[in-house]
XYZ file of C-alpha atoms in Angstrom:
428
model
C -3.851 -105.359 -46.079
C -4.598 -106.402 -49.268
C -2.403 -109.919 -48.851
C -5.285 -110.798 -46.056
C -7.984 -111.388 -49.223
C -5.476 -112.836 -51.185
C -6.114 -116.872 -52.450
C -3.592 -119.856 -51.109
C -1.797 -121.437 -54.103
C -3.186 -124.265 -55.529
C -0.235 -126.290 -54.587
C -0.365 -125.437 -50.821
C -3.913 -127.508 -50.764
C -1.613 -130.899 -51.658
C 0.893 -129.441 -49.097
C -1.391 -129.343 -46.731
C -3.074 -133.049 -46.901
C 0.468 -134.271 -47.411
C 2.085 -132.828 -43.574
C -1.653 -133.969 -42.299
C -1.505 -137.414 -43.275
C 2.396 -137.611 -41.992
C 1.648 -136.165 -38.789
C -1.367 -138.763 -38.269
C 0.999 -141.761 -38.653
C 3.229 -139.529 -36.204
C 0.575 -139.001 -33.857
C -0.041 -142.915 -33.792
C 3.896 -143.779 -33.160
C 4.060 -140.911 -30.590
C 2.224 -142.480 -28.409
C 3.366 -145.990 -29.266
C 6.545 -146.168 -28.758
C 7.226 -144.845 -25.298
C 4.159 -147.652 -24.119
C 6.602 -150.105 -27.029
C 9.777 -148.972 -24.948
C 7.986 -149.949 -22.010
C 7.275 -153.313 -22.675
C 11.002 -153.940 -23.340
C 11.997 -151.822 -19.972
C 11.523 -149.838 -16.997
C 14.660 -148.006 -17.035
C 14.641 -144.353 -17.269
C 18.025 -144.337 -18.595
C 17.090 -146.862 -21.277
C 14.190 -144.765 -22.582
C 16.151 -141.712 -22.422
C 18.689 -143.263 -24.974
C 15.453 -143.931 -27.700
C 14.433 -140.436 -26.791
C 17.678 -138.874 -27.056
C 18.888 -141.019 -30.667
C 15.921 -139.107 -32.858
C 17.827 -135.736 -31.948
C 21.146 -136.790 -32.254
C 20.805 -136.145 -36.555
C 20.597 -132.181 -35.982
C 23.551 -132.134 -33.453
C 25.898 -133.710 -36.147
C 24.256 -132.673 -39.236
C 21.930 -129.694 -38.787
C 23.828 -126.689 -40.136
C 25.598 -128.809 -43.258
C 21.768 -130.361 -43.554
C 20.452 -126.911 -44.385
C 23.386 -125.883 -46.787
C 22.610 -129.073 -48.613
C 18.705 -127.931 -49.106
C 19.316 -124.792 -50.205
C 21.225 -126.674 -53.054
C 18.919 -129.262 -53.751
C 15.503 -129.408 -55.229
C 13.293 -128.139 -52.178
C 10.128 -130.474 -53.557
C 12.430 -133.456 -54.810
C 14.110 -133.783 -50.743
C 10.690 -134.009 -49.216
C 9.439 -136.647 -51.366
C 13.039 -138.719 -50.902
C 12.688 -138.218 -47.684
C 9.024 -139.549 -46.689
C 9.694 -142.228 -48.886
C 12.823 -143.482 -47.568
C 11.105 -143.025 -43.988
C 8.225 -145.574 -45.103
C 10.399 -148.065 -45.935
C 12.536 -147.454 -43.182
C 9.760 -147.953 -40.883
C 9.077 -151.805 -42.293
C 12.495 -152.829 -40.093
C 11.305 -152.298 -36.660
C 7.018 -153.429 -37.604
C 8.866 -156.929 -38.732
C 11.143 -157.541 -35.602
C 8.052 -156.085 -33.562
C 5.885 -159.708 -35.311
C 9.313 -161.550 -35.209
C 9.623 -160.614 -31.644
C 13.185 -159.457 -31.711
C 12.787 -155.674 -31.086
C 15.060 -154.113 -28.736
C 16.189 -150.934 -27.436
C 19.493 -150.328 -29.784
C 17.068 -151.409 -32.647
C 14.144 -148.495 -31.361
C 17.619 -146.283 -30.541
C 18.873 -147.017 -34.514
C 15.885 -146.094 -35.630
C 14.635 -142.806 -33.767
C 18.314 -142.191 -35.190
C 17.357 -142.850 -38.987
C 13.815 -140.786 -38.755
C 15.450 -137.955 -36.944
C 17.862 -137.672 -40.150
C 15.165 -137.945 -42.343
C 12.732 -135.306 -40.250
C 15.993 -132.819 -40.753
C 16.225 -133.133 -44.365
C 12.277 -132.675 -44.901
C 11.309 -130.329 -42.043
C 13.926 -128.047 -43.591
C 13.184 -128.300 -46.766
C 9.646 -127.932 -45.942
C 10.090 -124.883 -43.947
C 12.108 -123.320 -46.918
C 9.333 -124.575 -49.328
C 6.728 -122.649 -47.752
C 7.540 -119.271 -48.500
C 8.635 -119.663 -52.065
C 4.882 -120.869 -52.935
C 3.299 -118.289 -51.247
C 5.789 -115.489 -52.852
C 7.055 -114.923 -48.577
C 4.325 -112.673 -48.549
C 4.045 -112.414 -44.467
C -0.054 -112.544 -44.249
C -0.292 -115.280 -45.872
C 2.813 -117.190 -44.648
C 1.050 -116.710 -41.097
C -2.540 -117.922 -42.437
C -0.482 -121.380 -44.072
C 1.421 -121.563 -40.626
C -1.702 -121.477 -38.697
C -3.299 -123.649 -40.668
C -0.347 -126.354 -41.310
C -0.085 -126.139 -37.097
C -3.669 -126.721 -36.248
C -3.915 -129.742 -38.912
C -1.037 -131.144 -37.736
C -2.187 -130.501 -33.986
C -5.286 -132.624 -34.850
C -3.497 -135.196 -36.549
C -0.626 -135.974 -34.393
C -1.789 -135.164 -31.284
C -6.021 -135.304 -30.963
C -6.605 -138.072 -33.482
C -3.181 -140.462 -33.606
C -2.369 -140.860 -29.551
C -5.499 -142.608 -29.460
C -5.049 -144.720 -32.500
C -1.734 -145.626 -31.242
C -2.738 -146.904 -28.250
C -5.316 -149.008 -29.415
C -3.211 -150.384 -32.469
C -0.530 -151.150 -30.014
C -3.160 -153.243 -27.866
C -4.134 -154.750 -31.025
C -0.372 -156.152 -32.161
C 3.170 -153.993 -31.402
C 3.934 -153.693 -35.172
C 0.562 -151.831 -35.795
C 1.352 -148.987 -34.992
C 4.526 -148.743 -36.679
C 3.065 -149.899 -40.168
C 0.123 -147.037 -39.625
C 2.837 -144.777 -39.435
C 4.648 -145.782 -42.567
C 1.977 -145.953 -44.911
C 1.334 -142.161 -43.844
C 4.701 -141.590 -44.760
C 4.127 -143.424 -48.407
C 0.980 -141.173 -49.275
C 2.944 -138.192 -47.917
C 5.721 -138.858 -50.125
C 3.238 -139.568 -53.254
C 0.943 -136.053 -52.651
C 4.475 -133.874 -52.309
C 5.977 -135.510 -55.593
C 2.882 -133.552 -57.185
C 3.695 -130.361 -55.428
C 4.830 -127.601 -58.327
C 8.336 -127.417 -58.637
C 9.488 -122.943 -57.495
C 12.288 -121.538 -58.496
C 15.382 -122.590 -56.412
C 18.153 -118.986 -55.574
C 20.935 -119.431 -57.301
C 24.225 -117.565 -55.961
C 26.302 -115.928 -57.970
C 29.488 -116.984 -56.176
C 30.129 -120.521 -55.830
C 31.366 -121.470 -52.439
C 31.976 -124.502 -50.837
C 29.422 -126.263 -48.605
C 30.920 -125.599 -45.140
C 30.903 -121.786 -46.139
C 27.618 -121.988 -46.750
C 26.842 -123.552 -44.081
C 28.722 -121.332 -41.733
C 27.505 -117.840 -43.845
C 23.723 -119.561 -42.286
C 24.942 -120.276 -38.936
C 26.440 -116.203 -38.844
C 23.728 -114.781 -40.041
C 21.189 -116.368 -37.317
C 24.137 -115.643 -34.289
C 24.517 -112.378 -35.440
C 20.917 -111.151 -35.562
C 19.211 -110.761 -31.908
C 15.704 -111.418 -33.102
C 16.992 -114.069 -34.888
C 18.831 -115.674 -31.907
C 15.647 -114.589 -29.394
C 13.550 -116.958 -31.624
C 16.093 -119.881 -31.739
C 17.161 -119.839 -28.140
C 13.436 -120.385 -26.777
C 12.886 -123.719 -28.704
C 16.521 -124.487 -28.177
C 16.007 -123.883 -23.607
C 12.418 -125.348 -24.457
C 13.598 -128.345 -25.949
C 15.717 -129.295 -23.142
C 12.936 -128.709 -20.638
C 10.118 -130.342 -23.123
C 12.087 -133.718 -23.931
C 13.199 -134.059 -20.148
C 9.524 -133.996 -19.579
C 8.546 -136.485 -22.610
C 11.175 -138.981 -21.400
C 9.177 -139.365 -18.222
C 5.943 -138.376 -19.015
C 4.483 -142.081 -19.582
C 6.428 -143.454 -16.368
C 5.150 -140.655 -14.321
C 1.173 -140.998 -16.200
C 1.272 -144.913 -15.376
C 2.994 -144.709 -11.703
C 1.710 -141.264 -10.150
C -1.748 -140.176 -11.723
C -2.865 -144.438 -12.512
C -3.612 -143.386 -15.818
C -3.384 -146.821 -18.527
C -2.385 -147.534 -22.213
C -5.359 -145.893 -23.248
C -5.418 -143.416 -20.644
C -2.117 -142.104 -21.896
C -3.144 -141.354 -25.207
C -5.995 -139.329 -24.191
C -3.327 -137.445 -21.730
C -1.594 -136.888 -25.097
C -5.148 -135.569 -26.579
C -5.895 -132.987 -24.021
C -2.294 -131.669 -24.903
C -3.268 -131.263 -28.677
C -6.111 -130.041 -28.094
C -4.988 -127.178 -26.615
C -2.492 -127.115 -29.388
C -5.341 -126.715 -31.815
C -6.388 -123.722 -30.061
C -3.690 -122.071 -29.642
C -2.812 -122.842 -33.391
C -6.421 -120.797 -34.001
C -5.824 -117.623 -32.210
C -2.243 -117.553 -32.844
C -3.015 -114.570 -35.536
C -5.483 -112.687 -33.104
C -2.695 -112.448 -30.510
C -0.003 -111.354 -33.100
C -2.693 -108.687 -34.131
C -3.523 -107.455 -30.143
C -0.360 -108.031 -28.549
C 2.061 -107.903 -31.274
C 4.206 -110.655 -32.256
C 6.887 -109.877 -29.723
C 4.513 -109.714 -26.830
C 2.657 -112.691 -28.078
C 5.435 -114.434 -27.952
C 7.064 -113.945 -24.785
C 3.043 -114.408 -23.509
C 2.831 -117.491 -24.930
C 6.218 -118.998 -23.577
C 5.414 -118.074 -19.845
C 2.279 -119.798 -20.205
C 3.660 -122.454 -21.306
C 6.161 -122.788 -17.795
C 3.461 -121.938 -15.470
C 1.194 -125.005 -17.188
C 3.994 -127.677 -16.782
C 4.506 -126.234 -12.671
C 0.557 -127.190 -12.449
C 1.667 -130.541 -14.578
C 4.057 -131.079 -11.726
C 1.865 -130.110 -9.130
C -1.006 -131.979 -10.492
C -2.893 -134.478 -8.015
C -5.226 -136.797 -10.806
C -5.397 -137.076 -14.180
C -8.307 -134.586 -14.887
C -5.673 -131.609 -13.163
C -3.007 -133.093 -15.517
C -4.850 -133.264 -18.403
C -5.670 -129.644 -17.960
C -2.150 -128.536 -17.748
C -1.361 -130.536 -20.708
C -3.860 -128.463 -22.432
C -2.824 -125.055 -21.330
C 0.723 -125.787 -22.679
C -0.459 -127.094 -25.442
C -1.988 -123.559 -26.622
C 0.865 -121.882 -25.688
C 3.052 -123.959 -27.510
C 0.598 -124.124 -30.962
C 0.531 -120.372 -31.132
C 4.340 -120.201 -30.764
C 5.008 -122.529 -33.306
C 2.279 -120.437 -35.857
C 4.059 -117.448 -35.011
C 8.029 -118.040 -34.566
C 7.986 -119.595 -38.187
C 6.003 -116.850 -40.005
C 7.838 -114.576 -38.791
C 11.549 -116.124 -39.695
C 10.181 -116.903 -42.937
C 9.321 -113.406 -43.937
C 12.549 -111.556 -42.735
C 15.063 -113.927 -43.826
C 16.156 -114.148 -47.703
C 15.200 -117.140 -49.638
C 18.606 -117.722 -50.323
C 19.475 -118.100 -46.688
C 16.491 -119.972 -45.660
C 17.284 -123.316 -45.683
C 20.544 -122.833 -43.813
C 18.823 -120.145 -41.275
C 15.918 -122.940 -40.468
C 18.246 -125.705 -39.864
C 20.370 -123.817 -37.606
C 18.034 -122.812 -35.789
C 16.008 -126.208 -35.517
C 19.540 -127.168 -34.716
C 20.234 -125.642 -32.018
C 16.693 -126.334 -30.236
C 17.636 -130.298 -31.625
C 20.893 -130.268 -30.063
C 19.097 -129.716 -26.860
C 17.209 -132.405 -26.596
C 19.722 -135.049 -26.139
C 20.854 -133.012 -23.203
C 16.498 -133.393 -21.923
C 16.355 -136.637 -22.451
C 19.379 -137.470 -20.241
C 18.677 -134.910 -17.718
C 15.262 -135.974 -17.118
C 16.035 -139.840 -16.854
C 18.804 -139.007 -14.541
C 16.778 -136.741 -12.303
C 14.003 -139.465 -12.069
C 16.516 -142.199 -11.336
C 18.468 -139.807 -8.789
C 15.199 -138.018 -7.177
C 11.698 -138.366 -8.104
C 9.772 -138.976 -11.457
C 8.332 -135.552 -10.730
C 11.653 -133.272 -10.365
C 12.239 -133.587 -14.509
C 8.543 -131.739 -14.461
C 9.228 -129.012 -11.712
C 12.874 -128.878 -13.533
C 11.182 -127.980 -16.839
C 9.216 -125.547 -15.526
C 12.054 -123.519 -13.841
C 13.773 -123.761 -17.108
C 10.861 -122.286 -19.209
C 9.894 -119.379 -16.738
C 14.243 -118.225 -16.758
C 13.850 -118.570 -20.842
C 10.950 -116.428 -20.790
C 12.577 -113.829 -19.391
C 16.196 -113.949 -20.936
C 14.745 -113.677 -24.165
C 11.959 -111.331 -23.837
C 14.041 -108.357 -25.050
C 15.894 -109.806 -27.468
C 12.063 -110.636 -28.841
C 10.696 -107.569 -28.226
C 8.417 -105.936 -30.699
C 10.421 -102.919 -31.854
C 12.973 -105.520 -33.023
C 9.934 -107.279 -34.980
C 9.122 -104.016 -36.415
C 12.122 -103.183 -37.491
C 13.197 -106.254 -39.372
C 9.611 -106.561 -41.224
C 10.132 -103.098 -42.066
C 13.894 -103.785 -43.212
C 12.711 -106.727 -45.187
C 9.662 -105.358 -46.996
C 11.527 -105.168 -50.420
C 11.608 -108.166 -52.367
C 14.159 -110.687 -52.220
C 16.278 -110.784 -55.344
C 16.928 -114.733 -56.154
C 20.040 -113.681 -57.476
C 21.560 -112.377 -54.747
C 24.869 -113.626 -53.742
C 25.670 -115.291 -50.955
C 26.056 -113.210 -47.722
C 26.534 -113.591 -43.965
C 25.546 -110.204 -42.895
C 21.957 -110.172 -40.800
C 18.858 -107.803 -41.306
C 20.628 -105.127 -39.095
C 17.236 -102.975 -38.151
C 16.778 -106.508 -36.543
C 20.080 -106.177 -34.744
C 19.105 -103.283 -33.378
């Protein structure tokens, strides 16, 4: 293919740097706030409510969220957005010196960046394609690449930087991650503006909204790729909400300790983020896919299972490359069948409906904890991942991958109006 040779836009350089240095600062208050939470309590409950208030944004505003980006300026939203988060971040770093932090305060807050992650994430994930002209090779190449830098960012380099901030002072952390936001925010606002659809019918915002929401429920391949992150979510954040009780009180593992745990799990990430286009090519995306999702159950039942840290941190690792490759693939592939008109509204609802899961993780897993064992929310995750697997592996399959790439090889018009009808060869 002749898009394999082609050059990434200038721009996509600066996009690049900008989602690494955010997911740094992320990486660093990943693994500082459960240990932050920690210091405050040792309810599961209570951490399951900070857990639980960061997802709560795409339950009440995901679909509207993604109507609203595919009005705005794509570019302008991100920028807003990082900013906002920067400043947002100061509130909790000052009560954290003041020492008046508290739960609601970590709960208000998870709340506020959750909002802001919806707004950007979406309008990121709609950026994307316009700069690279939704040309599927190289959508897939940026993917891989935006994964596997984030991967290292948030998950092999921050962890560990967030642990030792946090021994160093509990507002640390917190200010690391906002001044990643603040150079984010300044390296997007330099980003080249692309041309933004515009419909030819003017409708109102909740009919936008709800022509995205269609067009996603009515397409199989569509729904096969948002129900995995959507069943995966609730299995994932039941594990997260427990994963630093069960590190500290099962395997011994310490502050630091944890944010290695957290290192082995990128790390895999990274790899997985790296071969994510070789399996596509040998498997197909379909197969790679559904591939990639059972190996990501079977490594949490071994997380479960896991006797030390060194068994655990190998697990983490395993799931980790399943879960990079998915998350190189699933995009690329929404991003070149859906029309850049719909995209905003099409990401959001499906980020929503793997968002609106999480609560329902978070609450699960601190209640099975509190009701059984701090290991149940792990073997529960598992089950959960393996019955995705293989509800969705049809719906995923790759004669329905074929069919839609095929059915959306013409070019988009921009001036297409509005529509809630799916790509029916990916209906099929």
């Amino acid at each position: 293919m002749t898009s394999d040779v082609r050059k990434m836009p200038t721009g996509f350089g600066r996009l690049w740097t900008a989602q690494t240095v955010s997911s740094l600062g992320d990486g660093v208050s990943h693994a500082a706030l459960p240990l932050l939470a920690l210091t405050l309590t040792r309810d599961p409950m209570a951490l399951a409510v900070v857990t639980a208030a960061g997802t709560l944004p795409w339950l009440l505003f995901g679909v509207l969220g993604g109507a609203l980006v595919d009005r705005w300026d794509r570019r302008r939203t991100m920028w807003v957005t990082d900013a906002a988060r920067a400043v947002l971040l100061a509130i909790p770093a000052a009560a954290a010196v003041l020492d008046v932090l508290s739960i609601p305060l970590l709960a208000a807050v998870a709340f506020l960046l959750g909002l802001g992650g919806l707004f950007f994430d979406t309008a990121a994930t709609a950026y994307l394609p316009d700069l690279l002209g939704r040309d599927p090779a190289l959508l897939e190449r940026a993917n891989s690449r935006l994964r596997g830098a984030q991967t290292a960012a948030s998950g092999f380099a921050g962890p560990p930087a967030g642990s030792a901030l946090l021994a160093l002072g509990r507002s640390l952390p917190l200010l690391a991650d906002a001044v990643s936001f603040a150079l984010s925010a300044a390296l997007v606002r330099s980003l080249p503006v692309t041309p933004r659809p515009v419909p030819q019918v003017r409708e109102s915002l909740l009919s936008q909204a709800r022509a995205g929401a269609s067009y996603v429920f009515r397409d199989r391949l569509l729904l096969g790729l948002a129900l995995r992150p959507a069943v995966g979510n609730i299995a994932f954040v039941a594990l997260e909400t427990v994963l630093a009780l069960f590190a500290h009180d099962r395997l011994g593992i310490g502050t630091f300790g944890f944010g290695l745990l957290l290192t082995a799990e990128a790390t895999g990430g990274l790899l997985g983020a790296g071969i994510a286009s070789f399996l596509g090519r040998r498997l197909g995306t379909g197969t790679a896919l559904t591939c990639t999702a059972a190996v990501e159950g079977l490594a949490i039942l071994g997380l479960a299972a896991a006797p030390n840290p060194y068994v655990a941190g190998l697990a983490l690792a395993v799931c980790g490359a399943g879960m990079g490759a998915t998350m190189v693939l699933a995009p690329s592939l929404r991003q070149a069948i859906v029309p850049a008109h719909l995209m905003g509204r099409v990401a959001s609802t499906s980020r929503m409906l793997g968002m609106c899961a999480a609560p329902f993780g978070a609450f699960l897993g601190g209640w099975l904890a509190t009701t059984y064992d701090v290991r149940t929310p792990l073997y529960t995750a598992a089950g959960l991942l393996l019955t995705m697997t293989a509800v969705t592996s049809t719906m995923t399959s790759n004669r329905r991958v074929e069919a839609a790439l095929r059915a959306a090889a013409p070019a988009d018009d921009p001036a297409h109006p509005e529509s809630s009808e799916p790509v029916q060869a990916g209906a099929m």
